[in-house]
Tab-separated table of C-alpha atoms in Angstrom:
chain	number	residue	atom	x	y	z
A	24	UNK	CA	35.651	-46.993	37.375
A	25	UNK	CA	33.062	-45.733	35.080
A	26	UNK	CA	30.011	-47.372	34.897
A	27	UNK	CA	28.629	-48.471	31.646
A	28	UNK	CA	24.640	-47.067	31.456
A	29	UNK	CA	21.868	-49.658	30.724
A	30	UNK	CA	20.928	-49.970	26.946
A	31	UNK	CA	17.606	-48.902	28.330
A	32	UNK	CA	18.675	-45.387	28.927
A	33	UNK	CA	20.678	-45.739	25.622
A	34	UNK	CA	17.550	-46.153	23.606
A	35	UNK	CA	16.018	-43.566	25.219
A	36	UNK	CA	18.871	-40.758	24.427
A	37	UNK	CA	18.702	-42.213	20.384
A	38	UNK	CA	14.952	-42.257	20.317
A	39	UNK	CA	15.088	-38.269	21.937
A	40	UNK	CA	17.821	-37.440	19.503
A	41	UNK	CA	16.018	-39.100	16.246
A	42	UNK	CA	12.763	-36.883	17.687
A	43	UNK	CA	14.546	-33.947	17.971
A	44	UNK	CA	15.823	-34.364	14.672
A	45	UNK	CA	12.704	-35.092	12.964
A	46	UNK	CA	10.832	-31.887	14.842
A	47	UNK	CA	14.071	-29.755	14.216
A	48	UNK	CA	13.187	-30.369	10.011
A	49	UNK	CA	9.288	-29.632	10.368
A	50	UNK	CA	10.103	-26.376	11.660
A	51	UNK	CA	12.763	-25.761	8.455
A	52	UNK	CA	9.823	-27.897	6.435
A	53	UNK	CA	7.619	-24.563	4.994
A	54	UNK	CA	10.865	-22.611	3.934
A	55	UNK	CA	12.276	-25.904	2.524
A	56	UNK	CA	8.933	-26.390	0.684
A	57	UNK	CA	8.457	-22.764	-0.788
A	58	UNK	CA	11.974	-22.635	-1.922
A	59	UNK	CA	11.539	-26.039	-3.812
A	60	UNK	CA	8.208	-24.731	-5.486
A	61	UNK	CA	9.140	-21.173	-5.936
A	62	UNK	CA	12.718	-21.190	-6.907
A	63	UNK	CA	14.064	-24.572	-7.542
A	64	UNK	CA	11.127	-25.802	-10.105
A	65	UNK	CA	10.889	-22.671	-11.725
A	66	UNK	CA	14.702	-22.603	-12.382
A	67	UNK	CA	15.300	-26.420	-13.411
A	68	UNK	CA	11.597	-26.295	-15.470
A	69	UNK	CA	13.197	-23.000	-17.233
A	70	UNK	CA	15.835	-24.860	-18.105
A	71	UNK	CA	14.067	-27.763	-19.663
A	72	UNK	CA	12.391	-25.541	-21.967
A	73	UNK	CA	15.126	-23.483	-22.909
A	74	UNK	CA	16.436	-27.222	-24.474
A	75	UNK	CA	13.072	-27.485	-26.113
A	76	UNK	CA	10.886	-26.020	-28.741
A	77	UNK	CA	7.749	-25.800	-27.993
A	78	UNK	CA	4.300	-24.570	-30.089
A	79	UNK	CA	2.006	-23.257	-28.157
A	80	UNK	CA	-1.139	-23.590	-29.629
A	81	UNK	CA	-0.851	-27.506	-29.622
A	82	UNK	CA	0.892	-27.591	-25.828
A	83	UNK	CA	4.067	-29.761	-28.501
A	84	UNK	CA	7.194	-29.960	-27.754
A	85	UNK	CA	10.300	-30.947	-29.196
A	86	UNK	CA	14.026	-31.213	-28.143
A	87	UNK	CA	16.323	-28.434	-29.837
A	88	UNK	CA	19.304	-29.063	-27.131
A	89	UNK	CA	21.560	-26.378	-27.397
A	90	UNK	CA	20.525	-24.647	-30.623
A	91	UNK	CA	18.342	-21.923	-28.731
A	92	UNK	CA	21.335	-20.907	-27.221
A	93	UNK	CA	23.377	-20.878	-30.437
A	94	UNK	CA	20.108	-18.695	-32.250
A	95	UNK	CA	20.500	-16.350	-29.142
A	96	UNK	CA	24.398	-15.937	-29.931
A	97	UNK	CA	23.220	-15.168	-33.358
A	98	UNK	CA	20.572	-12.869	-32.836
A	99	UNK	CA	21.476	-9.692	-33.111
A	100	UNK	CA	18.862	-8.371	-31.204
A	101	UNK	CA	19.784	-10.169	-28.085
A	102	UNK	CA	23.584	-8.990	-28.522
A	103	UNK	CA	22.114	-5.511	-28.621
A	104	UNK	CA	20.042	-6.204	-25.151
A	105	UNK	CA	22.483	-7.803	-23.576
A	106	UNK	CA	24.683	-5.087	-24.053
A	107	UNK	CA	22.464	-2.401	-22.774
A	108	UNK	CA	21.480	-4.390	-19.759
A	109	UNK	CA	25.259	-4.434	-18.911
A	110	UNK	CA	25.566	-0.966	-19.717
A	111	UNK	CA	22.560	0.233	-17.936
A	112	UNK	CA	23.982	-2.466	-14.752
A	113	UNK	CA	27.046	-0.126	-15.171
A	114	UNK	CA	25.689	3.349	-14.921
A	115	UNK	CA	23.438	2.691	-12.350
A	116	UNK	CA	25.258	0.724	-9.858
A	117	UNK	CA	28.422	3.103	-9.081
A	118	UNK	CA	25.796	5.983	-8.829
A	119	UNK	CA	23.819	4.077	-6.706
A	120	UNK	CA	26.869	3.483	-4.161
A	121	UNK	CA	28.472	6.926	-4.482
A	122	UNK	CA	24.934	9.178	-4.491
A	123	UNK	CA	23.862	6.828	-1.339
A	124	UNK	CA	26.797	6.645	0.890
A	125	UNK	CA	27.624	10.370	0.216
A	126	UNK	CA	23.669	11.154	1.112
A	127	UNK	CA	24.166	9.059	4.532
A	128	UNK	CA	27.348	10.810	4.868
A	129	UNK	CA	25.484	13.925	5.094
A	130	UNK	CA	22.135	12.512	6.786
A	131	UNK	CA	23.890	10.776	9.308
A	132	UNK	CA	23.015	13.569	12.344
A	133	UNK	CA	20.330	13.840	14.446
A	134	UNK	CA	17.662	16.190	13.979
A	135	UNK	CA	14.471	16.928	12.888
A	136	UNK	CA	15.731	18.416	9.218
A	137	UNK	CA	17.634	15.764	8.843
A	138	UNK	CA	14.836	13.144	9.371
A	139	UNK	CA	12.287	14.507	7.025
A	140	UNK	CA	14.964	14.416	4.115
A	141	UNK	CA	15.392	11.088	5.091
A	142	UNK	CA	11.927	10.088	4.794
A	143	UNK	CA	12.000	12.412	1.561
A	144	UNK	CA	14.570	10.865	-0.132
A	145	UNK	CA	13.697	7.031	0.950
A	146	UNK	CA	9.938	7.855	-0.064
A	147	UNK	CA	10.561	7.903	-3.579
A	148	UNK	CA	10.878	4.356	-3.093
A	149	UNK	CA	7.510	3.405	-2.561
A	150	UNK	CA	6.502	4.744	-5.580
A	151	UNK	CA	5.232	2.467	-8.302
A	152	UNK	CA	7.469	1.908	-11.607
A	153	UNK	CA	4.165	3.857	-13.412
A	154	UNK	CA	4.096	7.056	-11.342
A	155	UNK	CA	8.157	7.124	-11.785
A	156	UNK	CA	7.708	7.032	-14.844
A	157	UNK	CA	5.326	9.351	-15.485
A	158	UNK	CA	6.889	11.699	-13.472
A	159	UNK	CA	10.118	11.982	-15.416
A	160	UNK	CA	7.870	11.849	-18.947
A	161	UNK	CA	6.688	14.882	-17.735
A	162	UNK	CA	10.381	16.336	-16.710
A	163	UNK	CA	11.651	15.161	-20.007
A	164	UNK	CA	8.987	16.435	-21.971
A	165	UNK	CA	10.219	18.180	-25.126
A	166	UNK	CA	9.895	22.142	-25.060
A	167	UNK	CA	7.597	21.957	-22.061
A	168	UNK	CA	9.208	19.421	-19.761
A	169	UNK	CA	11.122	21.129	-16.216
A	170	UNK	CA	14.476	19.980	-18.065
A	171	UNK	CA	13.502	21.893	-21.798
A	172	UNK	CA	12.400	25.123	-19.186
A	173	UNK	CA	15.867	24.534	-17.861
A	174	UNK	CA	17.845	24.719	-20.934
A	175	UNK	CA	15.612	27.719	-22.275
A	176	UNK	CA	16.277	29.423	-19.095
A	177	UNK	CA	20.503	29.407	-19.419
A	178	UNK	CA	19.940	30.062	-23.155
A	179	UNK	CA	20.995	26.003	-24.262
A	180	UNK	CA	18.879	23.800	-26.865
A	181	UNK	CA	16.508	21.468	-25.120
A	182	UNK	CA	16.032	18.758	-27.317
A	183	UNK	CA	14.565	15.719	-26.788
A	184	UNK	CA	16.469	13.223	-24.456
A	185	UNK	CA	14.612	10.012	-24.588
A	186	UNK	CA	14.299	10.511	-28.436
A	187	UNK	CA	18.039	10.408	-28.380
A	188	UNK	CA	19.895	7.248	-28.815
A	189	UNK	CA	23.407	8.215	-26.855
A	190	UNK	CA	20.959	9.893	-24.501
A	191	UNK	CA	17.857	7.719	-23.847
A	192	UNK	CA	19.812	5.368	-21.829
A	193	UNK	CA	21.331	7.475	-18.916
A	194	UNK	CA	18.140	8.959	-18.683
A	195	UNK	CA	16.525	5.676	-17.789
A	196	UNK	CA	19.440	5.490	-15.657
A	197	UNK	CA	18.926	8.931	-13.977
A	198	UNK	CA	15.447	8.017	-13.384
A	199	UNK	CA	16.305	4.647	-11.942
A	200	UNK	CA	18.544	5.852	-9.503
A	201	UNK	CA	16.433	9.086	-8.183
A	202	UNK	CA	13.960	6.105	-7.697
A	203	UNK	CA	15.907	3.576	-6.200
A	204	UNK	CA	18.235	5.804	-3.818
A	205	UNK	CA	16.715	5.662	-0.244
A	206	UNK	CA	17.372	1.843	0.136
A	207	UNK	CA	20.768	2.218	-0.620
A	208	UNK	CA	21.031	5.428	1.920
A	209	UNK	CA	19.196	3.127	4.970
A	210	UNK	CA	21.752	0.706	4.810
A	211	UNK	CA	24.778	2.917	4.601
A	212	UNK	CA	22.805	4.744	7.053
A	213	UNK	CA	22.403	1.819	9.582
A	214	UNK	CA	26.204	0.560	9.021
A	215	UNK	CA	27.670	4.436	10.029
A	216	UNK	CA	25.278	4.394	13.216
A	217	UNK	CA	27.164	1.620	14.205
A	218	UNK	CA	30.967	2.949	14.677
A	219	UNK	CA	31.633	3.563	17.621
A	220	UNK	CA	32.036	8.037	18.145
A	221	UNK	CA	35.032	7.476	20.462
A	222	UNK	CA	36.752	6.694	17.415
A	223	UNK	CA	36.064	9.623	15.674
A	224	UNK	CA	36.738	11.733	18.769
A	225	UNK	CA	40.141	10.160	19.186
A	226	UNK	CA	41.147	10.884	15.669
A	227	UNK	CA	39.735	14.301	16.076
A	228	UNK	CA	42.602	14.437	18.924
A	229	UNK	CA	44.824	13.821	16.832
A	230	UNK	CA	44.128	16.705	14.250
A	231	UNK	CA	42.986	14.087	11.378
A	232	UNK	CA	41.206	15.622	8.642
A	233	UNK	CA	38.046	14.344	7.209
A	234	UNK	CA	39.244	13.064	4.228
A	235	UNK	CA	41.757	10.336	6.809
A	236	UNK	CA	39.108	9.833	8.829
A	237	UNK	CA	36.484	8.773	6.101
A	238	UNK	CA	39.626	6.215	4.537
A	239	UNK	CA	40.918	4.625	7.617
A	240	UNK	CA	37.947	5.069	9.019
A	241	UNK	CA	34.533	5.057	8.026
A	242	UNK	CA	35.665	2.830	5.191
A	243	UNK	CA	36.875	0.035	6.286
A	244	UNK	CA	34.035	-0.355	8.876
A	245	UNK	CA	31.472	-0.085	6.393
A	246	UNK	CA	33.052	-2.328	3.684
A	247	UNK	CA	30.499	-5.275	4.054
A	248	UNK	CA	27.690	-2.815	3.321
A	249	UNK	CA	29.481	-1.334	0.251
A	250	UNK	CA	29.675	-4.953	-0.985
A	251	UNK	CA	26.266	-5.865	-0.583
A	252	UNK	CA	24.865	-1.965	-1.822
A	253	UNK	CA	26.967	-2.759	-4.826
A	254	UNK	CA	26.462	-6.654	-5.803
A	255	UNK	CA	22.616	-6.166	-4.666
A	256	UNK	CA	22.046	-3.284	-6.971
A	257	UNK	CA	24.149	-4.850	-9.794
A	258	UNK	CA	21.520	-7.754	-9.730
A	259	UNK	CA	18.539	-5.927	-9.460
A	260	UNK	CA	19.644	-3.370	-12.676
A	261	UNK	CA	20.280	-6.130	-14.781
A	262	UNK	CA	16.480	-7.049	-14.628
A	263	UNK	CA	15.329	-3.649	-15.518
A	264	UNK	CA	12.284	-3.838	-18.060
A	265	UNK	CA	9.307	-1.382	-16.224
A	266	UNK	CA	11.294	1.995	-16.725
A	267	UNK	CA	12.420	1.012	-20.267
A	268	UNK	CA	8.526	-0.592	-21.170
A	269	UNK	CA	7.385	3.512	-20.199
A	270	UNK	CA	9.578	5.674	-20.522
A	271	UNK	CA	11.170	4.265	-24.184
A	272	UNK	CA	9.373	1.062	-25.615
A	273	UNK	CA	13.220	0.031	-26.072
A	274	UNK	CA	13.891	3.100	-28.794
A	275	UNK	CA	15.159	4.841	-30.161
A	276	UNK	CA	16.485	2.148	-32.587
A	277	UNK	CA	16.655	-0.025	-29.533
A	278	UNK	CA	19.266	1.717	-27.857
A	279	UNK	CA	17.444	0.877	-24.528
A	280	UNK	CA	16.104	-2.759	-25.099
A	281	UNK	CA	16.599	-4.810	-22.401
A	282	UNK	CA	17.330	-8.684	-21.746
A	283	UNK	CA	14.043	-8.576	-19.648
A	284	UNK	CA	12.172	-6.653	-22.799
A	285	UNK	CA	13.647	-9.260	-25.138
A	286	UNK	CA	12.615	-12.134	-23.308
A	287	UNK	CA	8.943	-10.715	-22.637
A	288	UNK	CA	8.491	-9.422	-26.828
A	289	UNK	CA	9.887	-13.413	-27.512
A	290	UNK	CA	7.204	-14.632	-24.771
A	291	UNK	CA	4.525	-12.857	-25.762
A	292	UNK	CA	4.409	-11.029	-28.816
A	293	UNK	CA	6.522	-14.095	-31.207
A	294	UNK	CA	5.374	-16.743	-29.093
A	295	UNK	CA	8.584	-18.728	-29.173
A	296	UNK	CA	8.457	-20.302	-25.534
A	297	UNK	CA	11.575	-22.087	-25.717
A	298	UNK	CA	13.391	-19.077	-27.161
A	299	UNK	CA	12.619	-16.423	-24.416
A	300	UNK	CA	13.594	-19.225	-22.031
A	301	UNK	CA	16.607	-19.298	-23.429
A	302	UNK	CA	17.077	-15.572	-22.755
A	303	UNK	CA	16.032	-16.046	-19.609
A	304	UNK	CA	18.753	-18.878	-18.240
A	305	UNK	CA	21.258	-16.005	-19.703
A	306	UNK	CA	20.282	-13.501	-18.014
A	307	UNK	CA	20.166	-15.952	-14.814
A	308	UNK	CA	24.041	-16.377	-16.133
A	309	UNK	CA	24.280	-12.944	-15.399
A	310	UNK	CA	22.958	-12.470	-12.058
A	311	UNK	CA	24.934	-15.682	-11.134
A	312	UNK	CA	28.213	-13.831	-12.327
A	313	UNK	CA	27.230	-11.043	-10.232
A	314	UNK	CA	26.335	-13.092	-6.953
A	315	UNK	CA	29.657	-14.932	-7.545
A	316	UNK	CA	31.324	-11.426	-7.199
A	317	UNK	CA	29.675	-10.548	-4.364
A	318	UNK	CA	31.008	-13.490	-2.536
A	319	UNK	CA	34.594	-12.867	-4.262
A	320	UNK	CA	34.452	-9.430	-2.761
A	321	UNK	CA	33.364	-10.435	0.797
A	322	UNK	CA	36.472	-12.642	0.995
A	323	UNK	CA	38.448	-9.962	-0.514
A	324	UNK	CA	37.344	-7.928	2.078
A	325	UNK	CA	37.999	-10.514	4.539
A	326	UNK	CA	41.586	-10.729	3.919
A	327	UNK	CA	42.256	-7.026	3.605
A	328	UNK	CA	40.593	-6.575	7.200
A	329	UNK	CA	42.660	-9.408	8.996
């Protein structure tokens, strides 16, 4: 027969696990308490104002409830930005996939060649928005820019891209992905380093061509990291505002405005707090759509792979 143990020793175990417990949440305590002040106030205190309309000057307030949101619908200029951020979101996130798994694709050897382009093309990175910037202003440069010495060279009209409103946009684009690249090539980089060669030899064996190899393959082991390139860079080009600010001021005729430009010129420059936060919780809509696709894709994924 089993013994029954003393309520002593039962006492003891509760009074360990309740410590354990306790000590187990002051080490998740700082995160807990940064994510609560950085992220959690900030969003639900956005939110508040966006419901309110607020003069500055006097630190007033009054609540509008949903009409901010119902101005935004109406405002044509916010149509307009919202349309080029998804536009912009568009252009630059295939690229971004295609240009940095195709880059990996071809850095993935060892070699010293093959590690300075590596650090060459994952420096640009580091760069600030200003110096990117400033570096394509000088590329774009009517009649004296590399790309106008380019045209003149092959005999072609040079013109003035960022002047031009069906233009201005993929150039922002252009110069947003030339900046952004390298991350995108580390971690399709990282996820081809780990398949396994003897795969690769096997199908060599077996006199598959590169283009089988790289479907049944290299894709389907590196399908995670496509997901994440591709819902990571979605949400981070929908909150483009530096390369626009520079390179375009949101011209011409605001072909390039962008949510983040609307809700800083509404901020700042009109002074309507309420109404930029308003813009904001949208484009928080957005980013929320795209982290909901992200997770829609990983179970996709999922099911395809089992």
């Amino acid at each position: 027969m089993k013994r029954d143990l003393p309520s002593s020793l039962l006492m003891a175990a509760r009074r360990s696990h309740g410590a354990s417990s306790w000590s187990g949440l002051l080490f998740i305590a700082p995160f807990l308490l940064c994510y609560l002040v950085l992220l959690a106030w900030p969003l639900l205190h956005g939110l508040w104002l966006s419901l309110h309309a607020i003069d500055l000057l006097s630190n007033l307030g009054r609540w509008v409830g949903a009409v901010n949101f119902v101005d935004l619908l109406q405002d044509e200029m916010f149509v307009r930005s919202a349309g080029n951020t998804v536009l912009f979101a568009a252009l630059c996130t295939p690229a971004m996939v295609i240009t940095g798994l195709a880059l990996a694709l071809a850095l993935n050897r060892p070699g010293r060649a093959t590690a300075i382009l590596r650090g060459v093309f994952f420096g640009a990175g580091v760069l600030s928005v200003t110096i990117v910037t400033l570096v394509w202003r000088l590329v774009l440069m009517p009649e004296r820019g590399m790309l106008a010495n380019f045209a003149h060279g092959v005999g072609l009209d040079s013109g003035a891209p960022l002047t031009n409103e069906w233009l201005a946009l993929p150039m922002v684009a252009l110069a947003t992905v030339w900046w952004g690249i390298g991350m995108p090539m580390m971690l399709f980089l990282a996820s081809l380093q780990q398949i396994p060669q003897d795969v690769y030899e096997a199908a060599a064996l077996d006199n598959t061509s590169r283009w089988r190899s790289f479907r049944h393959i290299t894709l389907p082991a590196i399908r995670h990291s496509v997901v994440l390139v591709a819902v990571t860079q979605l949400i981070a080009q929908l909150q483009v505002f530096g390369q626009v600010q520079l390179l375009t001021q949101g011209g011409p005729n605001n072909s390039t405005r962008s949510l983040v430009m609307f809700v800083y010129e509404a901020m700042f420059e009109q002074w309507q707090l309420g109404y930029a936060a308003a813009g904001a919780q949208a484009l928080f809509l957005l980013m929320l759509v795209g982290m909901s696709l992200q997770g829609w894709l990983e179970r996709r994924a999922g099911k395809v792979s089992s």
